[in-house]
Amino acid sequence: ICKRTLRRQVEAYVPYTKRIPLVEKFTPSIDEQNLTELVSDYLRRPNLQALPTGPRQLISMVLWKLLASSSFAIGGALSTIIKRLEKKLSDEEVLKAVEQDFEGLDETLDEWNSEENDEMAMQEQERIAIQEEINELKHLQELAENIRDNAKGIALLKALKIAFAKLEELGAEKKAIIFTESRRTQDYLQELLETSEYNDGIVLFNGTNSDSKAKQIYNDWLEQHSGTDKITGSKTADTRAALVDYFRNQGKIMIATEAGAEGVNLQFCSLLINYDLPWNPQRIEQRIGRCHRYGQKHDVVVLNFIDLTNEADKRIYELLEKKFNLFEGVFGASDEVLGAIESGVDFERRIAAIYQSCREPEEIKQAFEQLQLELSHEISQTMLQTRQQLLENLDEEVVQKLKIRDDESKNSLTKYEEMLLSLSESELKDYAEFYDGGFTLKTVPKNTTSGIFTGKYELPRRSGEAHIYRLGHPLAQWVLNTAKNRDLQPVSLTFDYNAYKYKVSLLEEMRGKQGWLQVSVLTVEALDREEDYMIVTAQTDVGEVLHKETAEKLLCLPVMSERPISKGQQVELKTQINSRKNEILSEVNRRNLSYFTSEVEKLDAWADDLKIGLEQELKEIDREIKETRRSAKVAADLEEKLHWQKKQRELEKIRNKRRRELFDKQDAVDESRERLIGELEDKLQQKVEEKSLFTIRWELV
């Protein structure tokens, strides 16, 4: 079961900041435009030796993206393709060299007639085509390598100045996360920034995180957090955590590949730069979600680049900004819009097809207009169907109940999380400072176990530096044990209904009444496990018994006043406690009876299977004896007849032995069954212990 809460559903009580879009337009140099045009022409050809037919669409899309990323990215990719083609050609050269010493090679290839050799024995025309393609790719690679300054890189330096000025205006810290889809572009950006005014505090984040600086950051982080629970033992996870901590505390600019788009929380950073803009809207939303998330204190600036000479790039940005609303507002892309496209990958394919088939600006414009038209239809249909399914089929009362009231939604914790935090605040008042949803432990309590450290604790964790506070945490266990072992004397408590944050109909009609309340713990030990049940019983002074749910709700109210009472004054609620105790024990017995019946059925089935197996073995020996007897009857001579009769006697001896073993094993199976049932009965023996926790005299005002 997955329960998802959308940002727009919690807008009333979670202070989400806005997204502020910035666009930096740039014009590539003549050399960059020439390279883009030549590579584009190459990729649009119907037949290419370098790209296999099957995955061609995927490889072409990657090359289009690398071309838009940087000259370094496409140059590196072209180098890899050239090596692949040269290897393909060298395989053929090996065959040609062998042919000089083995004149029958052609005939042998014909005789083998295998697919592998058909591929290797390429025609001279194909060899020429491969060589020509290699020469062309080398020319393109040379063009790419000769471009040392990228216009988009220069535009980045200019844009950083504008974006940092915007952060200063918003009161946010000057930190930026830059996303690129290429490792080579990442290296280029690092080199570019290190030679600029932004050379301080640069950190890389990618799939390997194996550069020297990342290793040093990781080692420093391990030393800093030695002996704490921040270290998980997974080098990959700890390295990621170390890089994020460095970026938070010391770094200014993180240059990340797609590896940084998921699983990291960067709400301390409010400038996100899409150096390379993905075509998949869901991936863009995922990137922005690293910064624009719960805990972000400032508006998030999202910076994108537009190539003024690339009509397709301009149309993609227009589609993502205006149709999907990715870069502006509080929520970015709506769930209806992202849901309507079904798969971001399919959306990428459709854009790749436009790149592949359209050359002229007018063609590109028409193709994107058609894509927008199709998306508009899908989104409209999806939203209409959703409204019909969720609202039009429900009556008015149900619709009203589904609406979440602001004042009832402010508490995002579960009932048990609230209870744990409330109890912790009581027990740790001398050791910690509490705030909404967590606390800061100043001093570790005495007589605690290992695994408890000072610092922030949150439930659930909202910031990366906080410990996750949960029921199984050593500190929570100390709180529970301390509270359970405290000797509580009878007191008189006045509960204030008006001070409670919720309206409770069960208690509203109880205002002005007084009575007694007792809390006990019933411990039931059976089936090798121990279960605790809380029994809360209460009644008014006129003898009205409160339902257990009403009694439990009463204990949730704030206390207006408290005063001690003597034990002689208290009223015992023994009858109610026994009644509730019997209900619990009956339920436990019903559950144990069901378990016992199931286990006995398993034992019976196991015993039957063993007996059937033994009987089947005897039947098989009887069949062999009959076959042997038949063979003896039709034997052609005395010697053969003696052979079969001898074998028959041997089989009969084995059968008699197996029969005796069958009875013995059946007895053993029955004994084992009885022994196991006895053990099961012992486990079902209940040990019941009842302990009174406290008794109070109550008044509700």
XYZ file of C-alpha atoms in Angstrom:
701
model
C 0.000 0.000 0.000
C 1.397 3.406 -0.961
C -0.224 6.495 0.583
C 0.863 9.654 -1.203
C 0.253 13.194 0.014
C 0.566 15.891 -2.634
C 2.110 19.274 -1.959
C -1.094 21.079 -2.885
C -2.991 19.022 -0.287
C -0.852 20.383 2.551
C -0.418 23.960 1.308
C -2.570 25.295 4.147
C -0.128 24.296 6.871
C 3.210 23.600 5.161
C 4.920 26.846 4.122
C 6.078 25.930 0.602
C 8.091 28.585 -1.135
C 7.765 29.620 -4.786
C 9.782 28.825 -7.879
C 11.264 31.770 -9.711
C 12.327 31.042 -13.315
C 15.320 32.743 -14.929
C 16.362 32.259 -18.552
C 19.816 32.887 -19.954
C 19.836 33.113 -23.748
C 23.052 32.563 -25.686
C 24.265 32.352 -29.271
C 26.829 29.641 -30.070
C 29.963 30.618 -31.960
C 30.260 30.003 -35.723
C 32.414 26.915 -35.054
C 29.827 25.527 -32.584
C 26.982 26.145 -35.044
C 28.990 24.469 -37.821
C 29.670 21.426 -35.590
C 25.977 21.200 -34.619
C 24.867 21.357 -38.257
C 27.349 18.703 -39.440
C 26.610 16.275 -36.581
C 22.862 16.789 -37.096
C 23.169 15.970 -40.796
C 25.151 12.857 -39.904
C 22.574 11.632 -37.374
C 19.673 12.141 -39.815
C 21.096 9.802 -42.465
C 18.999 6.676 -43.026
C 21.955 4.266 -42.970
C 24.895 4.582 -40.596
C 27.619 2.011 -40.040
C 28.264 3.281 -36.499
C 24.733 2.925 -35.134
C 23.121 -0.548 -34.894
C 19.574 -0.706 -36.269
C 18.002 -1.926 -33.007
C 19.112 0.702 -30.465
C 19.684 3.455 -33.034
C 16.846 5.654 -31.760
C 18.205 5.580 -28.205
C 21.838 6.185 -29.249
C 20.792 9.014 -31.583
C 18.836 10.687 -28.770
C 21.862 10.482 -26.465
C 24.075 12.024 -29.164
C 21.572 14.854 -29.732
C 21.681 15.616 -26.006
C 25.488 15.461 -25.826
C 25.656 17.798 -28.806
C 23.533 20.323 -26.898
C 25.570 19.805 -23.710
C 29.082 20.797 -24.798
C 31.701 20.300 -27.499
C 33.647 18.206 -24.988
C 30.716 15.832 -24.469
C 30.048 15.234 -28.176
C 33.780 15.068 -28.919
C 34.255 12.261 -26.389
C 31.239 10.366 -27.774
C 32.544 10.655 -31.347
C 35.904 9.267 -30.195
C 34.171 6.187 -28.759
C 32.189 5.629 -31.981
C 35.365 5.912 -34.073
C 37.096 3.253 -31.965
C 34.116 0.933 -32.395
C 34.162 1.326 -36.171
C 37.938 0.855 -36.323
C 37.586 -2.376 -34.328
C 34.907 -3.569 -36.739
C 37.271 -2.845 -39.631
C 40.255 -4.454 -37.869
C 38.290 -7.736 -37.498
C 37.974 -7.799 -41.266
C 41.670 -6.979 -41.651
C 42.495 -10.046 -39.530
C 40.537 -12.217 -41.979
C 42.331 -10.658 -44.938
C 45.721 -11.337 -43.314
C 44.813 -14.975 -42.672
C 43.652 -15.363 -46.283
C 47.218 -14.816 -47.508
C 48.342 -18.016 -45.761
C 45.127 -20.003 -46.185
C 43.896 -19.922 -49.760
C 40.705 -21.869 -48.997
C 39.263 -19.254 -46.640
C 36.370 -18.263 -48.950
C 35.336 -21.888 -49.437
C 35.565 -22.544 -45.670
C 33.364 -19.536 -44.910
C 30.817 -20.803 -47.435
C 30.875 -24.275 -45.856
C 30.405 -22.923 -42.321
C 27.586 -20.651 -43.527
C 27.145 -19.120 -40.048
C 25.664 -15.745 -39.225
C 28.839 -14.751 -37.409
C 31.020 -15.377 -40.461
C 28.487 -13.707 -42.763
C 28.915 -10.573 -40.652
C 32.718 -10.818 -40.651
C 33.035 -11.487 -44.349
C 31.897 -8.044 -45.380
C 31.975 -6.887 -48.960
C 34.594 -4.483 -50.211
C 31.881 -1.831 -50.654
C 30.976 -2.055 -46.958
C 34.634 -1.722 -45.937
C 34.906 1.429 -48.008
C 31.715 2.845 -46.431
C 33.040 2.190 -42.907
C 36.372 3.832 -43.708
C 34.633 6.877 -45.174
C 32.429 7.155 -42.092
C 35.504 6.899 -39.837
C 37.174 9.716 -41.778
C 34.055 11.875 -41.492
C 33.724 11.222 -37.761
C 37.389 12.052 -37.218
C 36.772 15.369 -38.954
C 33.803 16.056 -36.664
C 35.864 15.037 -33.628
C 38.633 17.395 -34.673
C 36.119 20.237 -35.012
C 34.809 19.504 -31.517
C 38.276 19.325 -29.972
C 39.283 22.639 -31.552
C 36.415 24.416 -29.782
C 37.854 25.306 -26.383
C 35.345 27.985 -25.312
C 31.631 27.122 -25.292
C 29.144 29.970 -25.568
C 26.864 28.287 -23.012
C 29.760 28.028 -20.550
C 30.460 31.762 -20.900
C 26.718 32.398 -20.479
C 26.841 30.360 -17.249
C 29.380 32.736 -15.696
C 27.184 35.681 -16.614
C 24.042 33.939 -15.341
C 25.653 33.034 -12.003
C 26.236 36.693 -11.276
C 22.570 37.517 -11.982
C 21.255 34.490 -10.077
C 23.443 35.090 -7.012
C 22.239 38.697 -6.966
C 18.676 37.364 -6.943
C 19.528 35.064 -4.006
C 20.945 38.016 -2.097
C 17.712 39.892 -2.750
C 15.728 36.909 -1.382
C 17.996 36.646 1.671
C 19.165 33.169 0.683
C 22.660 31.731 0.986
C 24.799 31.871 -2.169
C 24.810 28.224 -3.149
C 24.038 26.672 -6.546
C 23.431 23.144 -7.817
C 24.283 22.788 -11.526
C 22.866 19.764 -13.370
C 24.391 18.304 -16.517
C 23.753 15.026 -18.327
C 27.409 14.439 -19.256
C 30.459 13.540 -17.161
C 32.725 15.261 -19.695
C 30.640 18.447 -19.467
C 30.896 18.153 -15.687
C 34.704 18.129 -15.954
C 34.582 21.104 -18.346
C 32.383 23.110 -15.975
C 34.694 22.339 -13.062
C 37.691 23.608 -15.030
C 35.729 26.661 -16.216
C 34.588 27.649 -12.716
C 37.972 26.998 -11.112
C 39.477 29.663 -13.384
C 36.738 32.179 -12.551
C 35.667 34.195 -9.530
C 33.597 31.180 -8.405
C 36.609 28.943 -7.854
C 36.026 28.424 -4.127
C 33.927 25.565 -2.749
C 33.276 23.557 -5.943
C 32.259 19.921 -5.458
C 31.334 17.234 -8.015
C 28.530 14.694 -7.587
C 28.126 11.785 -10.001
C 27.550 8.048 -10.223
C 31.045 7.046 -9.044
C 32.177 9.981 -6.846
C 35.718 8.695 -7.227
C 37.678 11.895 -7.893
C 40.446 12.833 -5.463
C 38.485 15.653 -3.819
C 35.450 13.380 -3.227
C 37.724 10.793 -1.601
C 39.247 13.425 0.683
C 35.799 14.749 1.655
C 34.668 11.186 2.398
C 37.709 10.444 4.614
C 37.280 13.732 6.522
C 33.577 12.953 7.008
C 34.348 9.471 8.373
C 36.806 10.968 10.869
C 34.330 13.665 11.919
C 31.457 11.219 12.514
C 33.480 8.317 13.871
C 31.485 6.349 16.449
C 28.110 7.882 15.490
C 25.080 6.385 13.765
C 25.514 8.698 10.760
C 27.965 6.178 9.290
C 25.940 3.412 7.624
C 28.853 1.209 6.536
C 27.912 1.524 2.842
C 30.716 3.446 1.135
C 28.437 4.599 -1.692
C 25.745 5.947 0.643
C 28.262 7.494 3.055
C 30.176 9.197 0.221
C 26.925 10.752 -1.035
C 26.115 11.934 2.495
C 29.634 13.338 2.908
C 29.423 15.332 -0.356
C 26.017 16.747 0.591
C 27.318 17.725 4.053
C 30.348 19.404 2.462
C 28.102 21.320 0.076
C 25.873 22.389 2.979
C 28.658 23.489 5.325
C 31.536 24.604 3.094
C 30.696 24.349 -0.594
C 29.230 27.004 -2.847
C 28.641 25.195 -6.133
C 27.823 21.522 -6.691
C 28.092 20.241 -10.258
C 25.953 17.107 -10.485
C 25.002 14.556 -13.075
C 21.643 12.765 -12.985
C 22.933 10.789 -9.950
C 22.265 13.915 -7.870
C 18.652 14.191 -9.023
C 17.319 11.570 -6.609
C 17.866 10.483 -3.030
C 19.509 13.710 -1.798
C 17.975 16.620 0.136
C 19.327 20.046 -0.778
C 16.712 22.292 0.811
C 19.560 24.492 2.092
C 20.280 25.454 -1.548
C 17.850 27.718 -3.407
C 19.493 28.077 -6.838
C 19.135 25.246 -9.340
C 20.714 25.492 -12.782
C 19.710 23.181 -15.621
C 22.887 23.483 -17.685
C 21.500 20.603 -19.755
C 17.715 20.521 -19.829
C 16.254 16.982 -19.904
C 13.426 16.301 -22.340
C 11.603 14.244 -19.722
C 9.365 16.556 -17.600
C 9.305 14.067 -14.738
C 13.104 14.154 -14.479
C 13.056 17.958 -14.442
C 10.492 17.918 -11.640
C 12.683 15.401 -9.797
C 15.709 17.697 -10.099
C 13.857 20.753 -8.842
C 12.462 18.652 -6.008
C 15.976 18.347 -4.550
C 15.794 22.031 -3.536
C 12.117 22.939 -3.717
C 10.911 20.699 -0.897
C 9.708 20.754 2.691
C 12.217 22.671 4.813
C 13.194 25.151 2.074
C 13.088 28.599 3.658
C 13.486 30.700 0.486
C 12.010 30.909 -2.966
C 13.918 28.640 -5.351
C 15.484 30.187 -8.439
C 15.454 27.826 -11.448
C 17.828 28.884 -14.221
C 17.638 27.468 -17.758
C 19.566 28.136 -20.967
C 18.124 28.702 -24.448
C 20.174 28.386 -27.639
C 18.850 31.181 -29.875
C 20.040 29.385 -33.029
C 18.249 26.115 -32.210
C 14.525 26.193 -33.015
C 13.889 22.780 -31.425
C 15.560 23.821 -28.143
C 13.390 26.939 -27.981
C 10.222 24.940 -28.632
C 11.072 22.350 -25.961
C 11.558 25.047 -23.343
C 8.339 26.757 -24.364
C 6.462 23.456 -24.037
C 7.955 22.618 -20.625
C 7.423 26.113 -19.242
C 3.974 27.044 -20.565
C 2.294 23.681 -20.962
C 3.757 21.878 -17.967
C 4.377 24.907 -15.694
C 7.566 23.280 -14.430
C 9.542 26.362 -13.490
C 7.070 28.727 -11.836
C 4.627 28.838 -8.918
C 4.436 26.931 -5.663
C 3.941 23.434 -7.017
C 5.500 23.360 -10.472
C 4.000 20.767 -12.786
C 0.559 19.629 -11.702
C -0.014 15.958 -11.036
C -2.743 15.886 -13.689
C -0.302 17.171 -16.320
C 2.544 14.826 -15.406
C 0.098 11.941 -15.125
C -1.411 12.635 -18.520
C 1.833 12.014 -20.402
C 1.952 8.551 -18.746
C 5.667 8.047 -19.404
C 8.365 10.687 -19.599
C 10.384 8.242 -21.676
C 7.678 8.167 -24.378
C 7.662 11.949 -24.315
C 11.431 11.932 -24.877
C 10.996 9.579 -27.835
C 8.511 11.935 -29.450
C 10.923 14.853 -29.117
C 13.792 12.700 -30.455
C 11.638 11.851 -33.490
C 11.160 15.579 -34.158
C 14.914 16.156 -33.998
C 15.496 13.207 -36.310
C 12.928 14.097 -38.971
C 12.609 17.893 -38.982
C 15.286 20.188 -40.398
C 13.711 23.566 -41.157
C 12.335 25.913 -38.435
C 8.847 25.782 -39.931
C 8.824 21.969 -39.838
C 9.980 22.000 -36.201
C 7.332 24.570 -35.277
C 4.513 22.526 -36.853
C 5.740 19.298 -35.204
C 5.765 20.863 -31.721
C 2.363 22.489 -32.270
C 0.970 19.064 -33.143
C 2.596 17.578 -30.001
C 1.057 20.340 -27.868
C -2.345 19.706 -29.450
C -2.133 15.978 -28.647
C -1.056 16.682 -25.073
C -3.911 19.162 -24.586
C -6.380 16.494 -25.613
C -4.830 13.857 -23.324
C -4.740 16.197 -20.335
C -8.340 17.295 -20.836
C -9.579 13.703 -21.140
C -7.590 12.591 -18.090
C -8.870 15.415 -15.910
C -12.454 14.818 -17.039
C -12.277 11.090 -16.239
C -10.677 11.789 -12.848
C -13.420 14.237 -11.877
C -16.099 11.773 -12.930
C -14.550 8.871 -11.009
C -13.690 10.743 -7.795
C -16.481 13.270 -7.405
C -19.465 12.775 -9.705
C -20.089 9.242 -8.419
C -20.103 10.312 -4.749
C -22.969 11.913 -2.890
C -22.648 15.365 -1.369
C -22.075 14.098 2.164
C -19.112 11.938 1.113
C -17.579 14.786 -0.898
C -17.830 17.086 2.125
C -16.200 14.476 4.367
C -13.289 14.125 1.958
C -12.469 17.831 2.241
C -9.657 18.354 4.705
C -10.138 21.152 7.204
C -7.081 23.304 7.772
C -7.191 23.179 11.567
C -7.559 19.382 11.542
C -4.697 18.857 9.103
C -1.952 20.689 10.980
C -0.936 17.576 12.865
C 0.996 15.460 10.362
C 2.102 12.848 12.921
C 0.320 9.572 13.586
C -1.390 8.901 16.897
C 1.505 6.794 18.178
C 4.162 9.259 16.990
C 2.331 12.012 18.868
C 2.169 9.880 21.997
C 5.882 9.037 21.770
C 6.877 12.692 21.348
C 4.570 13.777 24.175
C 5.993 11.135 26.524
C 9.558 11.999 25.462
C 8.949 15.680 26.198
C 7.860 14.730 29.714
C 10.768 12.369 30.411
C 13.501 14.420 28.674
C 12.519 17.874 29.935
C 15.833 18.162 31.816
C 17.902 16.930 28.865
C 16.409 18.381 25.673
C 14.711 21.352 24.026
C 11.549 20.458 22.095
C 10.011 22.047 19.000
C 7.252 21.035 16.566
C 8.046 17.547 15.291
C 11.311 17.006 17.141
C 13.809 18.070 19.765
C 17.486 18.811 20.367
C 19.135 16.527 22.935
C 21.591 18.632 24.935
C 22.742 15.950 27.409
C 22.600 12.153 27.264
C 20.557 10.835 30.263
C 22.348 8.671 32.818
C 22.040 4.879 32.831
C 21.315 4.736 29.090
C 22.523 2.181 26.564
C 24.915 2.839 23.677
C 23.656 4.403 20.452
C 22.363 7.625 22.035
C 24.017 10.856 20.858
C 23.389 14.542 21.414
C 21.956 16.574 18.533
C 18.697 16.975 16.646
C 16.051 14.234 16.634
C 13.055 14.414 14.288
C 9.975 12.253 13.726
C 9.781 11.861 10.785
C 13.207 13.195 9.802
C 12.906 16.462 7.854
C 16.569 17.492 7.647
C 19.651 15.498 6.732
C 21.595 16.268 9.888
C 18.893 15.033 12.311
C 18.657 11.552 13.842
C 15.517 9.558 13.012
C 13.520 9.264 16.229
C 11.408 6.110 16.282
C 9.981 3.576 18.716
C 12.965 1.221 18.373
C 15.610 3.919 18.945
C 17.658 3.365 22.150
C 16.637 6.810 23.426
C 12.932 6.069 22.870
C 13.333 2.714 24.627
C 14.943 4.476 27.612
C 12.036 6.930 27.727
C 9.463 4.105 27.656
C 11.202 2.009 30.315
C 11.712 5.007 32.597
C 8.041 5.961 32.321
C 6.776 2.387 32.830
C 8.889 1.841 35.941
C 7.865 5.080 37.674
C 5.750 4.746 40.796
C 2.719 6.998 40.237
C 0.701 8.122 43.255
C -3.062 8.852 43.009
C -3.833 12.458 42.020
C -6.815 14.613 41.147
C -6.633 16.141 37.638
C -8.805 18.820 36.059
C -8.886 18.474 32.263
C -9.420 21.586 30.097
C -11.550 20.752 27.039
C -11.178 24.223 25.472
C -7.384 23.959 25.485
C -7.460 20.878 23.227
C -6.751 21.558 19.536
C -9.478 19.229 18.217
C -13.212 18.944 18.702
C -14.088 15.605 20.377
C -17.817 14.893 20.333
C -17.419 12.009 22.788
C -16.048 14.367 25.454
C -18.063 17.497 24.758
C -21.166 16.059 26.477
C -18.999 14.998 29.481
C -18.082 18.564 30.443
C -18.912 19.424 34.046
C -18.741 15.792 35.176
C -16.346 14.141 37.637
C -15.253 10.590 38.297
C -12.442 8.068 38.565
C -10.074 6.596 35.962
C -7.630 3.713 36.254
C -4.950 2.474 33.828
C -3.564 -1.062 34.023
C -1.246 -3.163 31.873
C -2.206 -6.734 31.054
C 0.749 -8.904 29.990
C -0.097 -12.171 28.221
C 2.734 -14.609 27.464
C 1.956 -17.484 25.052
C 3.421 -19.070 21.906
C 6.904 -17.892 22.921
C 5.898 -14.242 22.706
C 4.818 -11.583 25.158
C 2.042 -9.107 24.431
C 1.103 -6.029 26.443
C -2.424 -4.595 26.490
C -3.326 -1.222 27.972
C -6.601 -1.260 29.904
C -8.138 2.169 30.472
C -11.330 2.192 32.540
C -13.323 5.136 33.866
C -16.680 6.044 35.400
C -18.469 9.127 36.669
C -19.433 9.767 40.270
C -23.007 8.705 39.470
C -21.800 5.284 38.268
C -21.915 5.963 34.511
C -19.274 3.732 32.853
C -17.232 5.456 30.124
C -16.567 3.583 26.909
C -12.871 2.660 26.620
C -12.458 4.993 23.618
C -13.936 7.915 25.615
C -11.646 7.124 28.556
C -8.590 7.083 26.295
C -9.629 10.409 24.698
C -9.955 11.957 28.162
C -6.245 11.307 28.796
C -5.331 13.286 25.648
C -6.687 16.559 27.045
C -4.421 19.203 28.610
C -4.448 19.360 32.413
C -5.529 22.624 34.003
C -4.679 21.717 37.610
C -3.313 18.827 39.673
C -3.518 18.006 43.374
C -2.595 14.888 45.383
C -5.186 12.630 47.054
C -4.831 9.892 49.620
C -5.097 6.224 48.694
C -8.032 5.826 51.045
C -10.148 8.162 48.884
C -9.728 6.279 45.597
C -12.480 4.155 44.073
C -11.542 0.737 42.682
C -12.764 -0.073 39.170
C -12.139 -3.805 39.564
C -15.340 -4.939 37.823
C -14.636 -2.892 34.694
C -11.001 -3.979 34.603
C -11.964 -7.660 34.877
C -14.555 -7.268 32.142
C -12.014 -5.700 29.779
C -9.415 -8.277 30.812
C -11.792 -11.132 29.926
C -12.480 -9.550 26.518
C -8.744 -9.426 25.783
C -8.111 -12.990 26.960
C -11.049 -14.273 24.896
C -9.617 -12.621 21.802
C -6.165 -14.064 22.523
C -7.707 -17.527 23.041
C -9.613 -17.314 19.762
C -6.432 -16.366 17.949
C -4.428 -19.125 19.649
C -7.139 -21.712 18.900
C -6.973 -20.798 15.222
C -3.182 -21.110 15.324
C -3.352 -24.461 17.153
C -5.877 -25.895 14.653
C -3.728 -24.806 11.733
C -0.558 -26.324 13.226
C -2.278 -29.673 14.035
C -3.557 -29.870 10.453
C -0.007 -29.362 9.223
C 1.253 -32.144 11.525
C -1.466 -34.532 10.321
C -0.652 -33.775 6.687
C 3.068 -34.328 7.392
C 2.369 -37.720 9.068
C 0.096 -38.832 6.223
C 2.701 -37.873 3.613
C 5.377 -39.963 5.387
C 3.101 -43.009 5.672
C 1.974 -42.765 2.044
C 5.615 -42.578 0.965
C 6.480 -45.786 2.869
C 3.421 -47.627 1.512
C 4.272 -46.513 -2.024
C 7.743 -48.010 -1.646
C 6.187 -51.388 -0.653
C 3.858 -51.312 -3.660
C 6.848 -50.728 -5.936
C 8.655 -53.804 -4.474
C 5.477 -55.916 -4.950
C 5.357 -54.836 -8.589
C 8.995 -55.858 -9.089
C 8.301 -59.273 -7.476
C 5.409 -59.876 -9.910
C 7.618 -58.933 -12.855
C 10.368 -61.302 -11.619
C 7.870 -64.166 -11.139
C 6.571 -63.619 -14.685
C 10.106 -63.638 -16.096
C 10.863 -66.935 -14.262
C 7.786 -68.589 -15.828
C 8.821 -67.784 -19.377
C 12.562 -68.505 -18.885
C 14.004 -70.478 -21.838
C 16.412 -72.669 -19.807
C 17.067 -73.837 -16.250
C 19.904 -71.407 -15.590
C 17.775 -68.357 -16.476
C 14.829 -69.684 -14.396
C 17.115 -70.135 -11.350
C 18.404 -66.572 -11.830
C 14.896 -65.074 -11.732
C 13.733 -67.185 -8.784
C 16.834 -66.146 -6.823
C 16.069 -62.503 -7.543
C 12.441 -63.060 -6.489
C 13.532 -64.425 -3.075
C 15.853 -61.425 -2.579
C 13.025 -59.011 -3.346
C 10.673 -60.842 -0.986
C 13.239 -60.544 1.814
C 13.506 -56.785 1.127
C 9.692 -56.502 1.120
C 9.368 -58.271 4.471
C 12.058 -56.042 5.932
C 10.335 -52.926 4.552
C 7.013 -54.039 6.073
C 8.559 -54.301 9.512
C 10.229 -50.907 8.980
C 6.883 -49.466 7.834
C 5.183 -50.378 11.111
C 8.142 -49.060 13.105
C 8.252 -45.795 11.134
C 4.504 -45.328 11.365
C 4.764 -45.708 15.124
C 7.655 -43.212 15.162
C 5.639 -40.742 13.072
C 2.676 -41.014 15.459
C 4.990 -40.518 18.438
C 6.574 -37.477 16.802
C 3.137 -36.036 16.054
C 2.037 -36.505 19.660
C 5.288 -35.003 20.955
C 4.949 -31.956 18.701
C 1.319 -31.479 19.732
C 2.449 -31.661 23.357
C 5.078 -28.977 22.719
C 2.437 -26.879 20.997
C 0.106 -27.241 23.989
C 2.906 -26.136 26.316
C 3.426 -23.023 24.192
C -0.273 -22.260 24.383
C -0.211 -22.210 28.179
C -0.838 -18.596 29.036
C 0.980 -16.634 31.674
C -1.150 -13.646 32.576
C 0.099 -10.756 34.664
C -1.816 -7.635 35.558
C -0.201 -4.451 36.845
C -1.887 -1.215 37.880
C -0.102 1.842 36.467
C -2.029 4.701 38.061
C -5.393 5.878 39.359
C -6.699 9.435 39.028
C -9.714 11.424 40.131
C -10.809 13.474 37.116
C -12.926 16.484 36.370
C -13.704 17.792 32.861
C -14.347 21.511 32.436
